[in-house]
GROMACS .gro file of C-alpha atoms in nm:
model
  490
    1MET     CA    1  -2.895  -0.893   0.427
    2ASP     CA    2  -3.053  -0.906   0.076
    3ALA     CA    3  -2.810  -0.715  -0.139
    4GLU     CA    4  -3.072  -0.677  -0.417
    5ARG     CA    5  -3.316  -0.458  -0.229
    6THR     CA    6  -3.182  -0.238   0.044
    7LEU     CA    7  -3.295   0.095   0.184
    8ILE     CA    8  -3.065   0.297   0.415
    9ARG     CA    9  -3.252   0.550   0.626
   10ASP     CA   10  -3.154   0.854   0.829
   11ALA     CA   11  -2.800   0.882   0.701
   12GLU     CA   12  -2.590   1.197   0.667
   13VAL     CA   13  -2.488   1.233   0.297
   14ASP     CA   14  -2.287   1.536   0.179
   15GLY     CA   15  -2.364   1.707   0.511
   16ARG     CA   16  -2.737   1.655   0.485
   17GLY     CA   17  -2.896   1.455   0.766
   18GLY     CA   18  -3.211   1.248   0.736
   19THR     CA   19  -3.115   1.119   0.392
   20CYS     CA   20  -3.233   0.787   0.249
   21VAL     CA   21  -3.034   0.574   0.002
   22ARG     CA   22  -3.186   0.298  -0.209
   23ILE     CA   23  -2.973   0.013  -0.344
   24ARG     CA   24  -3.073  -0.225  -0.622
   25GLY     CA   25  -2.823  -0.492  -0.713
   26ASP     CA   26  -2.477  -0.328  -0.727
   27ARG     CA   27  -2.600   0.026  -0.781
   28ILE     CA   28  -2.746   0.319  -0.591
   29THR     CA   29  -3.079   0.394  -0.752
   30ALA     CA   30  -3.216   0.681  -0.539
   31VAL     CA   31  -3.101   0.934  -0.284
   32GLY     CA   32  -3.343   1.166  -0.104
   33PRO     CA   33  -3.504   1.271   0.220
   34ASP     CA   34  -3.830   1.082   0.197
   35LEU     CA   35  -3.793   0.735   0.037
   36SER     CA   36  -4.066   0.497   0.151
   37ARG     CA   37  -3.989   0.132   0.208
   38GLU     CA   38  -4.093  -0.093  -0.081
   39PRO     CA   39  -4.216  -0.450  -0.050
   40GLY     CA   40  -3.936  -0.698   0.018
   41GLU     CA   41  -3.688  -0.427   0.086
   42ARG     CA   42  -3.452  -0.456   0.382
   43VAL     CA   43  -3.403  -0.143   0.592
   44VAL     CA   44  -3.078  -0.021   0.755
   45ASP     CA   45  -3.118   0.252   1.016
   46ALA     CA   46  -2.808   0.471   0.986
   47ARG     CA   47  -2.908   0.663   1.307
   48GLY     CA   48  -2.770   0.987   1.166
   49GLY     CA   49  -2.430   0.838   1.080
   50MET     CA   50  -2.215   0.975   0.797
   51LEU     CA   51  -2.254   0.765   0.479
   52LEU     CA   52  -1.955   0.771   0.250
   53PRO     CA   53  -1.842   0.599  -0.067
   54GLY     CA   54  -1.629   0.300   0.031
   55LEU     CA   55  -1.264   0.388   0.081
   56HIS     CA   56  -1.013   0.295  -0.189
   57ASP     CA   57  -0.655   0.210  -0.093
   58HIS     CA   58  -0.457   0.336  -0.389
   59HIS     CA   59  -0.132   0.151  -0.304
   60ILE     CA   60  -0.132  -0.189  -0.124
   61HIS     CA   61   0.036  -0.530  -0.165
   62LEU     CA   62  -0.229  -0.793  -0.105
   63LEU     CA   63  -0.029  -1.114  -0.123
   64ALA     CA   64   0.247  -0.970   0.086
   65LEU     CA   65  -0.015  -0.857   0.341
   66ALA     CA   66  -0.160  -1.206   0.345
   67ALA     CA   67   0.183  -1.356   0.398
   68ALA     CA   68   0.258  -1.113   0.682
   69HIS     CA   69  -0.012  -1.280   0.892
   70GLY     CA   70   0.167  -1.521   1.114
   71SER     CA   71   0.507  -1.359   1.046
   72VAL     CA   72   0.738  -1.223   1.322
   73VAL     CA   73   0.758  -0.844   1.332
   74CYS     CA   74   1.129  -0.761   1.343
   75GLY     CA   75   1.134  -0.381   1.354
   76PRO     CA   76   0.990  -0.069   1.509
   77PRO     CA   77   0.753  -0.008   1.679
   78VAL     CA   78   0.740  -0.365   1.802
   79VAL     CA   79   1.116  -0.447   1.811
   80HIS     CA   80   1.395  -0.215   1.912
   81GLY     CA   81   1.750  -0.339   1.939
   82ARG     CA   82   1.939  -0.663   1.886
   83GLU     CA   83   1.826  -0.829   2.207
   84GLU     CA   84   1.458  -0.780   2.138
   85LEU     CA   85   1.507  -0.914   1.784
   86ALA     CA   86   1.684  -1.223   1.914
   87ALA     CA   87   1.412  -1.281   2.173
   88ALA     CA   88   1.133  -1.247   1.908
   89LEU     CA   89   1.304  -1.492   1.676
   90ARG     CA   90   1.379  -1.746   1.951
   91ARG     CA   91   1.018  -1.738   2.071
   92ALA     CA   92   0.914  -1.822   1.717
   93ALA     CA   93   1.174  -2.096   1.693
   94ALA     CA   94   1.037  -2.260   2.001
   95THR     CA   95   0.696  -2.307   1.836
   96THR     CA   96   0.808  -2.381   1.479
   97PRO     CA   97   0.736  -2.741   1.382
   98SER     CA   98   1.010  -2.965   1.241
   99GLY     CA   99   1.083  -2.867   0.881
  100GLY     CA  100   0.920  -2.529   0.928
  101TRP     CA  101   1.060  -2.184   0.867
  102ILE     CA  102   1.052  -1.855   1.055
  103ARG     CA  103   0.945  -1.565   0.842
  104GLY     CA  104   1.035  -1.217   0.977
  105VAL     CA  105   0.906  -0.886   0.841
  106ALA     CA  106   0.946  -0.512   0.882
  107TYR     CA  107   1.315  -0.513   0.970
  108HIS     CA  108   1.495  -0.182   0.981
  109ASP     CA  109   1.862  -0.118   1.021
  110SER     CA  110   1.801   0.084   1.342
  111VAL     CA  111   1.741  -0.250   1.519
  112ALA     CA  112   2.075  -0.425   1.457
  113GLY     CA  113   2.244  -0.271   1.158
  114ALA     CA  114   2.288  -0.439   0.819
  115LEU     CA  115   2.169  -0.784   0.920
  116THR     CA  116   2.370  -1.081   0.782
  117ARG     CA  117   2.365  -1.458   0.821
  118THR     CA  118   2.633  -1.424   1.095
  119ASP     CA  119   2.409  -1.195   1.300
  120LEU     CA  120   2.105  -1.423   1.255
  121ASP     CA  121   2.308  -1.732   1.343
  122THR     CA  122   2.381  -1.583   1.687
  123MET     CA  123   2.002  -1.569   1.742
  124VAL     CA  124   1.870  -1.887   1.584
  125THR     CA  125   2.082  -2.171   1.443
  126ASP     CA  126   1.868  -2.484   1.417
  127VAL     CA  127   1.565  -2.339   1.235
  128PRO     CA  128   1.577  -2.169   0.892
  129VAL     CA  129   1.511  -1.800   0.931
  130ARG     CA  130   1.433  -1.540   0.658
  131VAL     CA  131   1.377  -1.177   0.754
  132GLN     CA  132   1.247  -0.916   0.508
  133HIS     CA  133   1.359  -0.552   0.518
  134ARG     CA  134   1.072  -0.315   0.558
  135SER     CA  135   1.148  -0.175   0.209
  136GLY     CA  136   1.044  -0.508   0.063
  137ALA     CA  137   1.364  -0.514  -0.145
  138LEU     CA  138   1.582  -0.735   0.069
  139TRP     CA  139   1.565  -1.080   0.237
  140MET     CA  140   1.820  -1.180   0.500
  141LEU     CA  141   1.879  -1.555   0.570
  142ASN     CA  142   2.056  -1.735   0.850
  143SER     CA  143   2.289  -2.026   0.764
  144ALA     CA  144   2.017  -2.293   0.810
  145ALA     CA  145   1.800  -2.109   0.561
  146ALA     CA  146   2.092  -2.057   0.322
  147ALA     CA  147   2.171  -2.425   0.328
  148ALA     CA  148   1.806  -2.519   0.277
  149VAL     CA  149   1.787  -2.314  -0.051
  150GLY     CA  150   2.138  -2.395  -0.170
  151LEU     CA  151   2.245  -2.036  -0.153
  152ASP     CA  152   2.618  -2.098  -0.128
  153ASP     CA  153   2.618  -2.305  -0.446
  154ALA     CA  154   2.394  -2.069  -0.645
  155ASP     CA  155   2.525  -1.883  -0.944
  156LEU     CA  156   2.397  -1.539  -0.863
  157PRO     CA  157   2.541  -1.191  -0.923
  158ALA     CA  158   2.671  -0.985  -0.635
  159GLY     CA  159   2.435  -0.734  -0.483
  160LEU     CA  160   2.517  -0.396  -0.339
  161PRO     CA  161   2.725  -0.325  -0.022
  162ALA     CA  162   2.576  -0.367   0.320
  163ASP     CA  163   2.525   0.007   0.367
  164ILE     CA  164   2.259   0.014   0.093
  165PRO     CA  165   2.006  -0.237   0.219
  166ALA     CA  166   1.696  -0.117   0.048
  167GLY     CA  167   1.794  -0.111  -0.316
  168GLY     CA  168   2.028  -0.249  -0.570
  169LEU     CA  169   2.028  -0.481  -0.865
  170PRO     CA  170   1.911  -0.837  -0.809
  171GLY     CA  171   2.191  -1.032  -0.643
  172VAL     CA  172   2.347  -1.162  -0.325
  173GLY     CA  173   2.539  -0.968  -0.066
  174ARG     CA  174   2.893  -1.067   0.014
  175GLY     CA  175   3.114  -0.980   0.310
  176SER     CA  176   3.471  -0.834   0.295
  177ASP     CA  177   3.600  -1.196   0.272
  178GLY     CA  178   3.393  -1.260  -0.045
  179ARG     CA  179   3.163  -1.507   0.136
  180ILE     CA  180   2.794  -1.487   0.067
  181ASP     CA  181   2.648  -1.308   0.368
  182GLY     CA  182   2.284  -1.423   0.341
  183ARG     CA  183   2.140  -1.100   0.198
  184LEU     CA  184   1.925  -1.135  -0.114
  185PHE     CA  185   1.847  -0.816  -0.310
  186ARG     CA  186   1.524  -0.834  -0.513
  187LEU     CA  187   1.547  -1.210  -0.552
  188ASP     CA  188   1.196  -1.290  -0.435
  189GLY     CA  189   1.121  -1.512  -0.730
  190TRP     CA  190   1.445  -1.711  -0.695
  191LEU     CA  191   1.384  -1.758  -0.320
  192ARG     CA  192   1.020  -1.847  -0.363
  193GLU     CA  193   1.104  -2.134  -0.601
  194ARG     CA  194   1.330  -2.289  -0.338
  195LEU     CA  195   1.112  -2.259  -0.032
  196PRO     CA  196   0.910  -2.552   0.102
  197PRO     CA  197   0.546  -2.557  -0.010
  198ALA     CA  198   0.343  -2.307   0.192
  199PRO     CA  199  -0.030  -2.281   0.255
  200ALA     CA  200  -0.219  -2.066   0.008
  201PRO     CA  201  -0.221  -1.705   0.119
  202ASP     CA  202  -0.524  -1.624   0.326
  203LEU     CA  203  -0.671  -1.350   0.116
  204ALA     CA  204  -1.003  -1.399   0.292
  205ALA     CA  205  -0.852  -1.275   0.615
  206VAL     CA  206  -0.714  -0.976   0.429
  207GLY     CA  207  -1.053  -0.899   0.267
  208ARG     CA  208  -1.228  -0.916   0.605
  209ARG     CA  209  -0.975  -0.691   0.771
  210LEU     CA  210  -0.994  -0.429   0.496
  211ALA     CA  211  -1.372  -0.444   0.509
  212THR     CA  212  -1.373  -0.354   0.881
  213PHE     CA  213  -1.190  -0.033   0.783
  214GLY     CA  214  -1.458   0.055   0.526
  215VAL     CA  215  -1.237  -0.030   0.228
  216THR     CA  216  -1.429  -0.145  -0.082
  217GLY     CA  217  -1.154  -0.106  -0.339
  218VAL     CA  218  -0.774  -0.151  -0.365
  219THR     CA  219  -0.498  -0.098  -0.616
  220ASP     CA  220  -0.243  -0.369  -0.577
  221ALA     CA  221   0.084  -0.192  -0.654
  222THR     CA  222   0.316  -0.490  -0.676
  223ALA     CA  223   0.568  -0.449  -0.958
  224GLY     CA  224   0.626  -0.823  -1.003
  225THR     CA  225   0.260  -0.928  -1.045
  226GLY     CA  226   0.251  -1.199  -1.306
  227PRO     CA  227   0.006  -1.467  -1.426
  228GLU     CA  228   0.039  -1.681  -1.110
  229GLU     CA  229  -0.036  -1.390  -0.880
  230VAL     CA  230  -0.321  -1.267  -1.098
  231GLU     CA  231  -0.474  -1.613  -1.081
  232LEU     CA  232  -0.456  -1.617  -0.705
  233LEU     CA  233  -0.607  -1.273  -0.670
  234ALA     CA  234  -0.879  -1.334  -0.927
  235ALA     CA  235  -0.977  -1.660  -0.767
  236ALA     CA  236  -1.014  -1.482  -0.426
  237VAL     CA  237  -1.234  -1.215  -0.583
  238THR     CA  238  -1.444  -1.470  -0.767
  239ARG     CA  239  -1.502  -1.672  -0.454
  240GLY     CA  240  -1.588  -1.362  -0.258
  241GLU     CA  241  -1.292  -1.399  -0.023
  242LEU     CA  242  -1.168  -1.064  -0.147
  243PRO     CA  243  -1.487  -0.863  -0.174
  244GLN     CA  244  -1.312  -0.538  -0.271
  245ARG     CA  245  -1.288  -0.411  -0.623
  246LEU     CA  246  -0.938  -0.480  -0.751
  247THR     CA  247  -0.709  -0.273  -0.975
  248LEU     CA  248  -0.388  -0.449  -1.079
  249THR     CA  249  -0.047  -0.309  -1.165
  250GLY     CA  250   0.237  -0.512  -1.313
  251GLY     CA  251   0.419  -0.519  -1.645
  252PRO     CA  252   0.278  -0.387  -1.973
  253ALA     CA  253   0.195  -0.748  -2.078
  254LEU     CA  254  -0.023  -0.810  -1.771
  255VAL     CA  255  -0.368  -0.934  -1.859
  256ALA     CA  256  -0.642  -0.874  -1.614
  257PRO     CA  257  -0.914  -1.142  -1.616
  258GLU     CA  258  -1.261  -1.053  -1.741
  259HIS     CA  259  -1.437  -0.985  -1.412
  260PRO     CA  260  -1.665  -0.691  -1.332
  261ARG     CA  261  -1.468  -0.614  -1.014
  262ILE     CA  262  -1.118  -0.649  -1.158
  263ARG     CA  263  -0.942  -0.411  -1.396
  264PRO     CA  264  -0.585  -0.334  -1.509
  265GLY     CA  265  -0.416  -0.033  -1.363
  266PRO     CA  266  -0.087   0.143  -1.434
  267VAL     CA  267   0.239  -0.031  -1.520
  268LYS     CA  268   0.457  -0.032  -1.207
  269ILE     CA  269   0.820   0.074  -1.258
  270VAL     CA  270   1.064   0.061  -0.970
  271ILE     CA  271   1.362   0.299  -0.953
  272ASP     CA  272   1.615   0.198  -0.686
  273GLU     CA  273   1.841   0.457  -0.526
  274GLY     CA  274   2.201   0.346  -0.560
  275ALA     CA  275   2.151   0.110  -0.849
  276PRO     CA  276   2.323   0.177  -1.181
  277VAL     CA  277   2.087   0.371  -1.400
  278GLU     CA  278   1.984   0.211  -1.728
  279PHE     CA  279   1.823   0.519  -1.872
  280ASP     CA  280   1.727   0.391  -2.210
  281ALA     CA  281   1.578   0.073  -2.052
  282LEU     CA  282   1.357   0.293  -1.826
  283VAL     CA  283   1.245   0.496  -2.125
  284ALA     CA  284   1.159   0.178  -2.311
  285GLN     CA  285   0.948   0.055  -2.018
  286VAL     CA  286   0.750   0.381  -2.013
  287CYS     CA  287   0.694   0.373  -2.387
  288ALA     CA  288   0.585   0.009  -2.375
  289ALA     CA  289   0.325   0.099  -2.108
  290TRP     CA  290   0.193   0.391  -2.311
  291MET     CA  291   0.178   0.184  -2.627
  292ALA     CA  292  -0.025  -0.074  -2.436
  293GLY     CA  293  -0.273   0.205  -2.342
  294ARG     CA  294  -0.170   0.209  -1.977
  295PRO     CA  295  -0.023   0.482  -1.762
  296VAL     CA  296   0.288   0.430  -1.547
  297ALA     CA  297   0.326   0.433  -1.174
  298VAL     CA  298   0.688   0.496  -1.083
  299HIS     CA  299   0.829   0.409  -0.742
  300CYS     CA  300   1.011   0.719  -0.615
  301VAL     CA  301   1.148   0.733  -0.257
  302THR     CA  302   1.434   0.982  -0.299
  303ARG     CA  303   1.496   1.323  -0.453
  304ALA     CA  304   1.733   1.160  -0.708
  305ALA     CA  305   1.475   0.901  -0.810
  306LEU     CA  306   1.216   1.174  -0.876
  307VAL     CA  307   1.466   1.372  -1.086
  308LEU     CA  308   1.540   1.061  -1.289
  309THR     CA  309   1.172   0.981  -1.331
  310LEU     CA  310   1.094   1.329  -1.471
  311ALA     CA  311   1.393   1.298  -1.708
  312VAL     CA  312   1.274   0.953  -1.823
  313LEU     CA  313   0.923   1.083  -1.888
  314ASP     CA  314   1.062   1.379  -2.082
  315ALA     CA  315   1.270   1.144  -2.301
  316ALA     CA  316   0.974   0.909  -2.354
  317ASP     CA  317   0.771   1.206  -2.480
  318ASP     CA  318   0.993   1.204  -2.792
  319GLU     CA  319   0.887   0.846  -2.872
  320PRO     CA  320   0.576   0.719  -3.056
  321GLY     CA  321   0.269   0.692  -2.839
  322ALA     CA  322   0.411   0.944  -2.587
  323GLY     CA  323   0.223   1.050  -2.278
  324HIS     CA  324  -0.072   0.893  -2.103
  325PRO     CA  325  -0.333   1.039  -1.869
  326GLY     CA  326  -0.306   0.891  -1.524
  327ASP     CA  327   0.075   0.864  -1.490
  328ARG     CA  328   0.168   0.845  -1.128
  329VAL     CA  329   0.447   0.893  -0.878
  330GLU     CA  330   0.430   0.629  -0.605
  331HIS     CA  331   0.529   0.739  -0.260
  332GLY     CA  332   0.680   1.076  -0.358
  333ALA     CA  333   0.881   1.039  -0.034
  334VAL     CA  334   1.087   1.353  -0.110
  335ILE     CA  335   0.944   1.620  -0.341
  336PRO     CA  336   1.137   1.949  -0.307
  337PRO     CA  337   0.977   2.275  -0.425
  338ASP     CA  338   1.192   2.307  -0.737
  339LEU     CA  339   1.039   1.991  -0.887
  340VAL     CA  340   0.678   2.066  -0.814
  341ASP     CA  341   0.614   2.270  -1.133
  342GLN     CA  342   0.724   1.972  -1.343
  343LEU     CA  343   0.469   1.751  -1.167
  344VAL     CA  344   0.199   2.001  -1.251
  345GLU     CA  345   0.312   2.038  -1.613
  346ARG     CA  346   0.308   1.666  -1.665
  347GLU     CA  347  -0.024   1.632  -1.478
  348LEU     CA  348   0.134   1.359  -1.257
  349THR     CA  349  -0.059   1.221  -0.964
  350VAL     CA  350   0.127   1.158  -0.643
  351VAL     CA  351   0.011   0.856  -0.440
  352THR     CA  352   0.169   0.903  -0.102
  353GLN     CA  353   0.182   0.755   0.250
  354PRO     CA  354   0.144   1.029   0.515
  355HIS     CA  355   0.132   0.768   0.795
  356PHE     CA  356   0.503   0.700   0.740
  357ILE     CA  357   0.558   1.033   0.920
  358THR     CA  358   0.402   0.874   1.223
  359GLU     CA  359   0.535   0.520   1.184
  360ARG     CA  360   0.895   0.608   1.079
  361GLY     CA  361   0.927   0.982   1.165
  362GLU     CA  362   1.167   0.936   1.453
  363GLN     CA  363   1.405   0.745   1.227
  364TYR     CA  364   1.364   1.011   0.954
  365LEU     CA  365   1.466   1.276   1.200
  366HIS     CA  366   1.797   1.098   1.249
  367GLU     CA  367   1.855   0.964   0.895
  368VAL     CA  368   1.711   1.213   0.642
  369ASP     CA  369   1.903   1.522   0.536
  370SER     CA  370   1.768   1.829   0.713
  371GLU     CA  371   1.700   2.002   0.385
  372ASP     CA  372   1.469   1.715   0.279
  373LEU     CA  373   1.269   1.679   0.603
  374PRO     CA  374   1.008   1.949   0.514
  375TRP     CA  375   0.935   1.772   0.185
  376LEU     CA  376   0.865   1.421   0.313
  377TYR     CA  377   0.534   1.259   0.206
  378ARG     CA  378   0.383   1.596   0.114
  379CYS     CA  379   0.009   1.677   0.092
  380ALA     CA  380  -0.099   2.035   0.137
  381GLY     CA  381   0.183   2.201  -0.056
  382LEU     CA  382   0.137   1.976  -0.353
  383ARG     CA  383  -0.236   2.037  -0.358
  384ARG     CA  384  -0.192   2.415  -0.336
  385ALA     CA  385   0.038   2.393  -0.642
  386GLY     CA  386  -0.223   2.195  -0.838
  387VAL     CA  387  -0.087   1.845  -0.802
  388ALA     CA  388  -0.341   1.563  -0.764
  389VAL     CA  389  -0.264   1.380  -0.443
  390ALA     CA  390  -0.405   1.048  -0.321
  391ALA     CA  391  -0.295   0.801  -0.056
  392GLY     CA  392  -0.236   0.428  -0.008
  393THR     CA  393  -0.126   0.240   0.299
  394ASP     CA  394   0.152   0.043   0.127
  395ALA     CA  395   0.053  -0.246   0.358
  396PRO     CA  396   0.214  -0.462   0.483
  397PHE     CA  397   0.509  -0.214   0.467
  398GLY     CA  398   0.280   0.037   0.638
  399ASP     CA  399  -0.025  -0.009   0.868
  400PRO     CA  400  -0.324  -0.120   0.658
  401ASP     CA  401  -0.566   0.100   0.847
  402PRO     CA  402  -0.635   0.405   0.619
  403TRP     CA  403  -0.785   0.600   0.906
  404ARG     CA  404  -0.447   0.610   1.076
  405SER     CA  405  -0.305   0.744   0.751
  406MET     CA  406  -0.568   1.020   0.751
  407ARG     CA  407  -0.488   1.119   1.109
  408ALA     CA  408  -0.119   1.139   1.020
  409ALA     CA  409  -0.199   1.369   0.727
  410VAL     CA  410  -0.380   1.598   0.971
  411THR     CA  411  -0.121   1.597   1.251
  412ARG     CA  412   0.213   1.532   1.074
  413ARG     CA  413   0.338   1.406   1.412
  414THR     CA  414   0.587   1.129   1.479
  415ALA     CA  415   0.511   0.858   1.729
  416ALA     CA  416   0.696   1.072   1.987
  417GLY     CA  417   0.501   1.380   1.899
  418ASN     CA  418   0.754   1.566   1.687
  419LEU     CA  419   0.620   1.776   1.398
  420ILE     CA  420   0.758   1.714   1.048
  421GLY     CA  421   0.663   1.939   0.757
  422PRO     CA  422   0.396   2.162   0.921
  423ALA     CA  423   0.326   2.332   0.590
  424GLU     CA  424   0.193   1.998   0.466
  425VAL     CA  425  -0.080   1.960   0.723
  426VAL     CA  426  -0.435   1.917   0.567
  427ASP     CA  427  -0.778   1.936   0.729
  428ALA     CA  428  -0.973   1.621   0.810
  429ALA     CA  429  -1.208   1.642   0.508
  430THR     CA  430  -0.905   1.662   0.276
  431ALA     CA  431  -0.736   1.374   0.453
  432LEU     CA  432  -1.050   1.162   0.405
  433ALA     CA  433  -1.065   1.254   0.036
  434LEU     CA  434  -0.719   1.102  -0.018
  435TYR     CA  435  -0.900   0.765  -0.005
  436LEU     CA  436  -1.216   0.865  -0.192
  437GLY     CA  437  -1.077   0.915  -0.544
  438ASP     CA  438  -1.166   0.671  -0.820
  439ALA     CA  439  -0.913   0.395  -0.888
  440VAL     CA  440  -0.838   0.536  -1.235
  441ARG     CA  441  -0.826   0.897  -1.109
  442PRO     CA  442  -0.662   0.889  -0.764
  443GLY     CA  443  -0.648   1.240  -0.636
  444GLY     CA  444  -0.934   1.347  -0.859
  445PRO     CA  445  -1.282   1.453  -0.745
  446PRO     CA  446  -1.406   1.238  -0.451
  447ARG     CA  447  -1.664   0.978  -0.544
  448ARG     CA  448  -2.013   1.061  -0.415
  449VAL     CA  449  -2.324   0.884  -0.291
  450VAL     CA  450  -2.548   0.958  -0.583
  451PRO     CA  451  -2.796   0.767  -0.805
  452GLY     CA  452  -2.618   0.547  -1.059
  453ALA     CA  453  -2.298   0.522  -0.853
  454PRO     CA  454  -2.174   0.175  -0.746
  455ALA     CA  455  -2.324   0.053  -0.419
  456ASP     CA  456  -1.981   0.059  -0.247
  457LEU     CA  457  -2.047   0.232   0.077
  458CYS     CA  458  -1.903   0.300   0.425
  459LEU     CA  459  -2.147   0.389   0.701
  460LEU     CA  460  -2.002   0.553   1.010
  461ALA     CA  461  -2.159   0.538   1.355
  462GLU     CA  462  -2.141   0.920   1.400
  463PRO     CA  463  -2.234   1.228   1.191
  464GLY     CA  464  -1.972   1.404   0.990
  465ARG     CA  465  -1.860   1.663   1.251
  466THR     CA  466  -1.773   1.389   1.502
  467ALA     CA  467  -1.639   1.150   1.242
  468LEU     CA  468  -1.401   1.405   1.093
  469ARG     CA  469  -1.275   1.502   1.437
  470MET     CA  470  -1.197   1.138   1.522
  471LEU     CA  471  -1.096   0.987   1.184
  472SER     CA  472  -1.111   0.638   1.338
  473ALA     CA  473  -1.183   0.291   1.200
  474GLU     CA  474  -1.377   0.226   1.523
  475LEU     CA  475  -1.650   0.437   1.373
  476VAL     CA  476  -1.707   0.214   1.079
  477ALA     CA  477  -2.049   0.058   1.141
  478LEU     CA  478  -2.126  -0.108   0.804
  479THR     CA  479  -1.936  -0.168   0.481
  480ILE     CA  480  -2.116  -0.251   0.159
  481ALA     CA  481  -1.945  -0.362  -0.163
  482ALA     CA  482  -2.135  -0.410  -0.486
  483GLY     CA  483  -2.457  -0.405  -0.285
  484HIS     CA  484  -2.344  -0.679  -0.038
  485VAL     CA  485  -2.270  -0.618   0.327
  486ILE     CA  486  -1.909  -0.724   0.374
  487ALA     CA  487  -1.859  -0.599   0.733
  488ASP     CA  488  -2.122  -0.528   0.998
  489ASN     CA  489  -1.971  -0.375   1.316
  490ARG     CA  490  -2.294  -0.247   1.460
   0.00000   0.00000   0.00000
């Protein structure tokens, strides 16, 4: 389709049927009920379907999502129990070529406990295996993998004990005998340098998949994004392999390339539960971000991490250049009522993942303190209090389909049907709006299909009443980014 001259007819826009939308280049130029076709203009018949701004995933990890393709899923809902894990890894070993590795993802301790090299050696011995914890903070290696990267001879600090798998300072785990046990806490860079050359990540596959969901923009929320990662992502955008608009997080020194579809986002700061707190260092990170003219996005997955974040922001307020519009709490996994007023006072945005209630809810029911269960991945209660709330999938650590996330925000049901936090239920329109905020104002007013707006659009196959009842990616008929069709499911 010619992206320069397009007319969409008979769409439902803002609840009004029979609406036409004209696109010129990468912008919407006209919206109205009676727009006549102009010479050379291609016409799209929306057939009464709901026309939305393209969805924006406010928290995703693109390179990790690309790497997850072809990896072995090692946790729920695909794998339950040690025997199923062993079977999955052995199937992969049987098809791994000589010199190849097995890469596992999405492991959770409910499968086989705190996984060590000894455990993995009982499953696969002759092929190097590395398995990532679903938190993204931990890799677990079997002995073949440990030998291949020289782990036993490495001069690395000790990590945290086996009962804290998702956090800790960078380092290696050790067993009670002092032997390195194959667990690597936040040592992705160290491990990456010692792995055999791998094919370039297939960001084109990621872009195509996101396009089928109606996603036209993403915020890559990876804390360790550096020049190499920026180069990979920017090249994919330039080549059109990643057709979505891209907002980048990373450190305060991160430089986003000059590209009309790439811009810098907040500085990502990770707070790990259980790790020694370097309060002054955290304050310095916040101040450095603000001095660079960028907000902060702080990773908070526990009550204690949120308390610490608020204290750090308060301390940073006493420093030069204090405060910045757009500061964010990422995840906000546990936000008790006594902390909500502080979020409102600081005008903090919460970028949450309601679908974790569905994907991980049964584990939360067994693992999370009962007093915290009502405050997991909140939506409605925060909005009532005046907190801006947006959503991101956290893919590949969550399902990349934002429509599943919306349904979870509406139902608050686990995979087994148990209800968690009923006071946080939102209606379908509100759930949809979690993915319609601008990249620089997640949780702000939803973007609209109006003249002058970017031609980033998601056309659904049904009108709004049906679409909001279903909230399904199966309804996405057409996705347009910067005036170009990037997915056509009609």
